[in-house]
Coordinates of N, CA and C and ligand atoms in Angstrom, one line a residue:
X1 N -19.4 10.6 4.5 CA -18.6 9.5 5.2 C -17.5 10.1 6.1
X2 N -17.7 9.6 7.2 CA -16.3 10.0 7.9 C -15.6 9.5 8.4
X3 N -14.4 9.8 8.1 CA -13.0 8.7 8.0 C -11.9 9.9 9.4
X4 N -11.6 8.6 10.3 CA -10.5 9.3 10.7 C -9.0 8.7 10.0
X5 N -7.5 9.7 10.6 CA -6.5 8.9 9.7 C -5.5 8.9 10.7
X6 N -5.5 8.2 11.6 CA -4.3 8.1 12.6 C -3.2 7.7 12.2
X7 N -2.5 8.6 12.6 CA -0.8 8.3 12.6 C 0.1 7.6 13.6
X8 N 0.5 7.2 13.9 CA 1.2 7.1 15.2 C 2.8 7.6 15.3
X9 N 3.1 6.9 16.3 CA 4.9 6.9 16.8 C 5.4 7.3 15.5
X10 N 6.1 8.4 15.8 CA 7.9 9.3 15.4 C 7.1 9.0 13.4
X11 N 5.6 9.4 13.5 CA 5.4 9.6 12.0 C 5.3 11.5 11.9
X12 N 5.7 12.2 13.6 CA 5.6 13.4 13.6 C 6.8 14.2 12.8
X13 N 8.1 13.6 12.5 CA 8.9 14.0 12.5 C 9.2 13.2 10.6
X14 N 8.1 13.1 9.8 CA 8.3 12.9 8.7 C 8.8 14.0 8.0
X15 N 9.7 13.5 6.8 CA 10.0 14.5 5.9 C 11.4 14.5 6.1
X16 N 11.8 14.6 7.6 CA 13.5 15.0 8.5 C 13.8 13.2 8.7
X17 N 13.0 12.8 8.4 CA 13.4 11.3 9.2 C 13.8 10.3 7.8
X18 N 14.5 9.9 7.8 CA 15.0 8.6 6.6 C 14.4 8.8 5.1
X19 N 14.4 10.4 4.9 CA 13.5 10.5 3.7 C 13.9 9.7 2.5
X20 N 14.9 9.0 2.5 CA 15.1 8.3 1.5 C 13.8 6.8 1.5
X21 N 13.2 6.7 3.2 CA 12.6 5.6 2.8 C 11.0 6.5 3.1
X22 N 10.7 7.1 3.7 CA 9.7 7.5 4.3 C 9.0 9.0 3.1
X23 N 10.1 9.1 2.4 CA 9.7 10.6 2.0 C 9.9 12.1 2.5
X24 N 10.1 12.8 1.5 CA 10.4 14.2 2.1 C 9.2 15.1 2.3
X25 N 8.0 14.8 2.1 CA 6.7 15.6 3.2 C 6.9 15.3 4.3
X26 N 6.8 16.5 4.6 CA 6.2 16.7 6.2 C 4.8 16.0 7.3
X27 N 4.8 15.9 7.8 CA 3.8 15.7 8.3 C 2.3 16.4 7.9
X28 N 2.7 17.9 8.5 CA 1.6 18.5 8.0 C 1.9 18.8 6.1
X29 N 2.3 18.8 5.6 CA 2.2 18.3 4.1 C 1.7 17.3 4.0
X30 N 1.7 16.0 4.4 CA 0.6 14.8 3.7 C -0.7 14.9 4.6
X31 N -0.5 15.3 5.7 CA -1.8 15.7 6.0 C -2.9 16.4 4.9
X32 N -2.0 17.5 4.5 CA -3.0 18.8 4.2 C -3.1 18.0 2.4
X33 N -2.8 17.2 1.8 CA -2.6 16.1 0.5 C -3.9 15.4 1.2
X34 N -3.9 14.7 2.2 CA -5.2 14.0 2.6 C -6.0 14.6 3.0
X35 N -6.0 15.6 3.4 CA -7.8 16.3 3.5 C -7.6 17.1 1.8
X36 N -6.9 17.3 0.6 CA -7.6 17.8 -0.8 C -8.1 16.4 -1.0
X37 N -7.3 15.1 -0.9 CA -7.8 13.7 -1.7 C -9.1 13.9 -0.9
X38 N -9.5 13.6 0.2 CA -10.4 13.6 0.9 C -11.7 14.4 0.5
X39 N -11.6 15.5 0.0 CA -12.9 16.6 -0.4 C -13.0 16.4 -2.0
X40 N -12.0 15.1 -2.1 CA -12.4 15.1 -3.8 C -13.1 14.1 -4.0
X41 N -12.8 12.8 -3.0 CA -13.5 11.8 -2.7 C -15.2 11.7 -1.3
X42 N -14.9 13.4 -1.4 CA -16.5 13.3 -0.3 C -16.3 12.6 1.0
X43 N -15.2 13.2 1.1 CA -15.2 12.0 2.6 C -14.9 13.4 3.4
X44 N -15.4 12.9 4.6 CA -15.1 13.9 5.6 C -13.8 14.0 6.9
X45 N -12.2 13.7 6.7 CA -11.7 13.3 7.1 C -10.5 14.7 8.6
X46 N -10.8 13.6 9.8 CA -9.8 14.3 10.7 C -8.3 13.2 10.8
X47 N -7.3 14.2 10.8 CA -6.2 13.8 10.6 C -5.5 13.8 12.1
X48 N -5.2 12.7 12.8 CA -4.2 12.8 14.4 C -3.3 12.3 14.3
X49 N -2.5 12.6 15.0 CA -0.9 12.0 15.4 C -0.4 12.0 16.4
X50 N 0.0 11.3 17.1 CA 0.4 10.9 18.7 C 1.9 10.1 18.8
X51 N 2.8 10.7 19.5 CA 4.1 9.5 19.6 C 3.7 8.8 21.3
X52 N 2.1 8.7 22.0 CA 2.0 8.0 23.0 C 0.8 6.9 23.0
X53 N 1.2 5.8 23.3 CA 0.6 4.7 22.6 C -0.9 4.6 23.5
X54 N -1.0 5.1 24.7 CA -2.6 5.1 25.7 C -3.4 6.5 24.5
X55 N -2.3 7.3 24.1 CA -3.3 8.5 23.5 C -3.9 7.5 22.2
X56 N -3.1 6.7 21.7 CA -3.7 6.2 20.4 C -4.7 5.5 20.3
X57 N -4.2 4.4 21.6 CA -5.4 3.9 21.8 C -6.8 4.4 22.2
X58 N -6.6 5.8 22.7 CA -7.7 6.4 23.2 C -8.7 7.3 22.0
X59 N -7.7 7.6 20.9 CA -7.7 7.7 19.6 C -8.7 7.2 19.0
X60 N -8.5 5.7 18.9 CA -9.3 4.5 18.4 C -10.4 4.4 19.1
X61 N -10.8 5.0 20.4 CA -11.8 4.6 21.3 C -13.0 5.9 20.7
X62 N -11.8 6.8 20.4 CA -12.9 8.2 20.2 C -13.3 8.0 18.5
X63 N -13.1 7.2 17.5 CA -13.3 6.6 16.5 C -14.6 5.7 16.4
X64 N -14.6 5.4 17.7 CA -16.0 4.2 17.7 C -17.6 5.5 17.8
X65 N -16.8 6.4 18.2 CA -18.1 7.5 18.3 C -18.6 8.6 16.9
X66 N -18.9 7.8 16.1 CA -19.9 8.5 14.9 C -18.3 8.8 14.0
X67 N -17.7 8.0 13.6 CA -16.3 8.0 12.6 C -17.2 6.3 11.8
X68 N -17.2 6.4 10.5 CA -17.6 5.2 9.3 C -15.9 4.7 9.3
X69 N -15.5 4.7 9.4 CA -14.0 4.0 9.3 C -12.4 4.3 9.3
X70 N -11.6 3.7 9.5 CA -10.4 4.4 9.4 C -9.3 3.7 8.7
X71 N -8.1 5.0 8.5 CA -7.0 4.6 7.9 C -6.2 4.9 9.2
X72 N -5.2 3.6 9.0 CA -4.1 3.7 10.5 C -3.1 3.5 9.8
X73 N -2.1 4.1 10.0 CA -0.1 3.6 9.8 C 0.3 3.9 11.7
X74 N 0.5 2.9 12.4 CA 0.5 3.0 13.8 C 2.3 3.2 13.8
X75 N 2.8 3.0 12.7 CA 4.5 3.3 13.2 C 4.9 1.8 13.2
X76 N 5.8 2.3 14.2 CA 6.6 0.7 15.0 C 5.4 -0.2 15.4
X77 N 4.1 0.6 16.4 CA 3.7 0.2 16.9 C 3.0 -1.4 16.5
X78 N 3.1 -1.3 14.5 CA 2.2 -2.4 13.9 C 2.6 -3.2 14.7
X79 N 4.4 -3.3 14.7 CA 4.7 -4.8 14.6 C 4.6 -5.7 15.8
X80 N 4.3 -4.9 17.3 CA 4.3 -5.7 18.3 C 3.0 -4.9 19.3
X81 N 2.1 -3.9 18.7 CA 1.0 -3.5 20.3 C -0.2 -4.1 19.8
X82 N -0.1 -5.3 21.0 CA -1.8 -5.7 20.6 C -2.6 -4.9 21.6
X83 N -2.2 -4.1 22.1 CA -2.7 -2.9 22.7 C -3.8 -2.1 21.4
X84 N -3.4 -1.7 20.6 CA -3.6 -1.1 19.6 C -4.6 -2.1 18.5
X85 N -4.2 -3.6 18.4 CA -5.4 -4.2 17.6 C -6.4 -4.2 18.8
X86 N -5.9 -4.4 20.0 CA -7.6 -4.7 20.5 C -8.7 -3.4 20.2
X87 N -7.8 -2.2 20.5 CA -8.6 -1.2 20.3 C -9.3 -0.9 19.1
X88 N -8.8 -1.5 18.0 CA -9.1 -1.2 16.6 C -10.3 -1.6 16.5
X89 N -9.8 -3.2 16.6 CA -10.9 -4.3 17.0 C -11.9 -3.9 17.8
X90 N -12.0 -3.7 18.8 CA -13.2 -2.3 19.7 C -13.9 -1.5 18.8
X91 N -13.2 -1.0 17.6 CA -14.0 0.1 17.1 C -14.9 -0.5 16.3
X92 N -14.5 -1.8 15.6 CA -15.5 -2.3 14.9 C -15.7 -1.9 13.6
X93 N -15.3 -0.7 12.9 CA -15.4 0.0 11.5 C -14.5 -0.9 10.5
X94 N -14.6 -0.6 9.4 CA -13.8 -1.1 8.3 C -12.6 -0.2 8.2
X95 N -11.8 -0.6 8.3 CA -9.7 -0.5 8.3 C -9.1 -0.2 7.5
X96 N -8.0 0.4 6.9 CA -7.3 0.1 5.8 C -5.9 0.8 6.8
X97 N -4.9 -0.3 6.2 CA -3.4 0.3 6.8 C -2.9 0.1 5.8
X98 N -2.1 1.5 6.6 CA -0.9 2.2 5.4 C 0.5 2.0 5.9
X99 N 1.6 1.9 5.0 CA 3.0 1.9 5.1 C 3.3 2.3 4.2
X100 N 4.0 3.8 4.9 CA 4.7 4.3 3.9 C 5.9 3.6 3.2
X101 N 6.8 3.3 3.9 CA 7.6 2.2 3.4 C 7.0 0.6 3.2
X102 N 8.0 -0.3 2.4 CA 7.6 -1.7 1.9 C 7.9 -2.4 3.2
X103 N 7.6 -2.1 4.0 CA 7.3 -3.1 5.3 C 8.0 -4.5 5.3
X104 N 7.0 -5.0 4.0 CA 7.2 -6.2 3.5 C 8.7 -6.6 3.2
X105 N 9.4 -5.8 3.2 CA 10.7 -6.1 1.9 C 11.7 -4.9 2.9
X106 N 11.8 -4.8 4.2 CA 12.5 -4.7 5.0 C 13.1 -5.7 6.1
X107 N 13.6 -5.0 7.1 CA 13.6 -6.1 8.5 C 12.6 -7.1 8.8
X108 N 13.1 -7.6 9.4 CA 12.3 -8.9 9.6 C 11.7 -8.9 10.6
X109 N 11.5 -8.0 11.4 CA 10.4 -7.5 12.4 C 9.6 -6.9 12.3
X110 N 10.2 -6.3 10.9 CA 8.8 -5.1 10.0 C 7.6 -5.6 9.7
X111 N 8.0 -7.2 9.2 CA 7.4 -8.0 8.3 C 5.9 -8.3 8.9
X112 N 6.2 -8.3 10.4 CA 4.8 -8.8 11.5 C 4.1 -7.4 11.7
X113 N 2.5 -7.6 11.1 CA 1.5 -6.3 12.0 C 0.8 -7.5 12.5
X114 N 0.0 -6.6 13.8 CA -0.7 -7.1 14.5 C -2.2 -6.6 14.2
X115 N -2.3 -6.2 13.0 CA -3.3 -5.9 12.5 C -3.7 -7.0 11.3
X116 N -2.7 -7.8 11.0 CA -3.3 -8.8 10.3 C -4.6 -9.7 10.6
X117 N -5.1 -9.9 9.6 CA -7.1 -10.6 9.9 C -7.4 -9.2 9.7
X118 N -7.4 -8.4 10.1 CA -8.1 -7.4 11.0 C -8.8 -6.0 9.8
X119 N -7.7 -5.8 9.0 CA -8.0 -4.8 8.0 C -8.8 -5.5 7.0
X120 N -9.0 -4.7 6.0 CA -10.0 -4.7 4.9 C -9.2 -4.5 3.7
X121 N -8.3 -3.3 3.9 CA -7.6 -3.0 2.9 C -5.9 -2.7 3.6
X122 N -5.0 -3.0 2.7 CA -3.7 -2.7 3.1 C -2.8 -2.1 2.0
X123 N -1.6 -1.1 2.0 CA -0.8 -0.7 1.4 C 0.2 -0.6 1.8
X124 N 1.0 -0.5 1.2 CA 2.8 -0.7 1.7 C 3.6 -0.5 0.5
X125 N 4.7 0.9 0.7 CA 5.8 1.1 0.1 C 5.3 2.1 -1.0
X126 N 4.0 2.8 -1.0 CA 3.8 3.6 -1.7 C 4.0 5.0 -1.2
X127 N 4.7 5.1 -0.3 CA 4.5 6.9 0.1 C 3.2 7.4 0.4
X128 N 3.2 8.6 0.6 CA 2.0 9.3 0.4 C 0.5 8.8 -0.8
X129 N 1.2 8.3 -1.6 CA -0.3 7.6 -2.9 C -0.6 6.6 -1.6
X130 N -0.1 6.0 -0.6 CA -1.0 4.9 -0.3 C -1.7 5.3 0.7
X131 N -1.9 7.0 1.5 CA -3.4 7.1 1.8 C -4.2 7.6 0.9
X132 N -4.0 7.7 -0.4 CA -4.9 8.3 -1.2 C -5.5 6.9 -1.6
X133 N -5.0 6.0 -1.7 CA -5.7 4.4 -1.9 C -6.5 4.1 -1.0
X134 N -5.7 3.8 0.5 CA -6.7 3.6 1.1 C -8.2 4.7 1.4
X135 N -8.0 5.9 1.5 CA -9.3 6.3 1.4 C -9.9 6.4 0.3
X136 N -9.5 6.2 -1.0 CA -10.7 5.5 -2.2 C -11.1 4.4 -1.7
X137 N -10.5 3.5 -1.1 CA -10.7 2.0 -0.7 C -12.0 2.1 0.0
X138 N -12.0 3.3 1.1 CA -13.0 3.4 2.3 C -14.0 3.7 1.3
X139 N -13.8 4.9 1.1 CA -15.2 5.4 0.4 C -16.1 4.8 -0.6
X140 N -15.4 3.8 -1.5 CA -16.3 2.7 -1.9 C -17.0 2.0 -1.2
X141 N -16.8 1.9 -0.1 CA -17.2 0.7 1.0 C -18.6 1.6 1.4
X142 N -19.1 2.5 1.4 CA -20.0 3.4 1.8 C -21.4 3.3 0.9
Ligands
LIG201 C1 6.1 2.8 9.0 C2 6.9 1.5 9.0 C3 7.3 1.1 10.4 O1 8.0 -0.1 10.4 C4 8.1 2.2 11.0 O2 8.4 1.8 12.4 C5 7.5 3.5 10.9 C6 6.8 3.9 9.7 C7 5.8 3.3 7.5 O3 5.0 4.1 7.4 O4 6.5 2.8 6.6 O5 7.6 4.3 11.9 O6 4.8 2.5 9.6

């Protein structure tokens, strides 16, 4: 199965950024955590990150080409680019979004994704465990 795991906006700069809410891995630390979860769960997973929202979208476009599904945490971008659900939506695969932080149980702008309907699976406020969820999540689906 193959899963891509898009990142988006200022998730480049994890680890140095609000580690109190986001965590102190790095970027390439939870990456290199999601491709071991990945080869334990048989999935075959590419990891990207972009702080430009046409690259993401273009991201999601290159996902509709022989990728079984994805995990997204788009950043900020959840709470306002329907730029970003149409393209999801485009891809047509089964979804699972992640938040590192509790989304839910922050600002009140946090609280809105535009990905709602849209996913399969969702996680929020688990750190790094919640792409190891959602990709169990995917790989069942297979
Ligand atoms: C985030 C939550 C968003 O609200 C925020 O803008 C991010 C990261 C998270 O993983 O908790 O950049 O998606």
């Amino acid at each position: 199965m193959r899963i891509d795991v898009l990142n988006g906006v200022n998730l480049d700069v994890l680890g140095r950024r609000e580690p109190a809410v986001y965590g102190s891995l790095s970027l390439g630390e939870l990456e290199s955590q999601i491709y071991r979860w990945a080869a334990d769960l048989e999935c075959n997973v590419r990891c990207r990150q972009t702080n430009h929202e046409g690259e993401y979208v273009e991201m999601c476009h290159d996902a509709a080409d022989g990728v079984d599904a994805l995990v997204v945490n788009p950043g900020a971008w959840t709470h306002y680019s329907w730029a970003i659900r149409d393209a999801l939506e485009y891809v047509g695969r089964p979804l699972a979004e992640v938040h590192l932080s509790n989304v839910d149980d922050r600002e009140q702008w946090r609280r809105h994704s535009v990905l709602d309907g849209l996913v399969a699976f969702r996680v929020v406020g688990k750190g790094a465990e919640g792409y190891r969820e959602a990709l169990a999540f995917l790989a069942q689906t297979r």
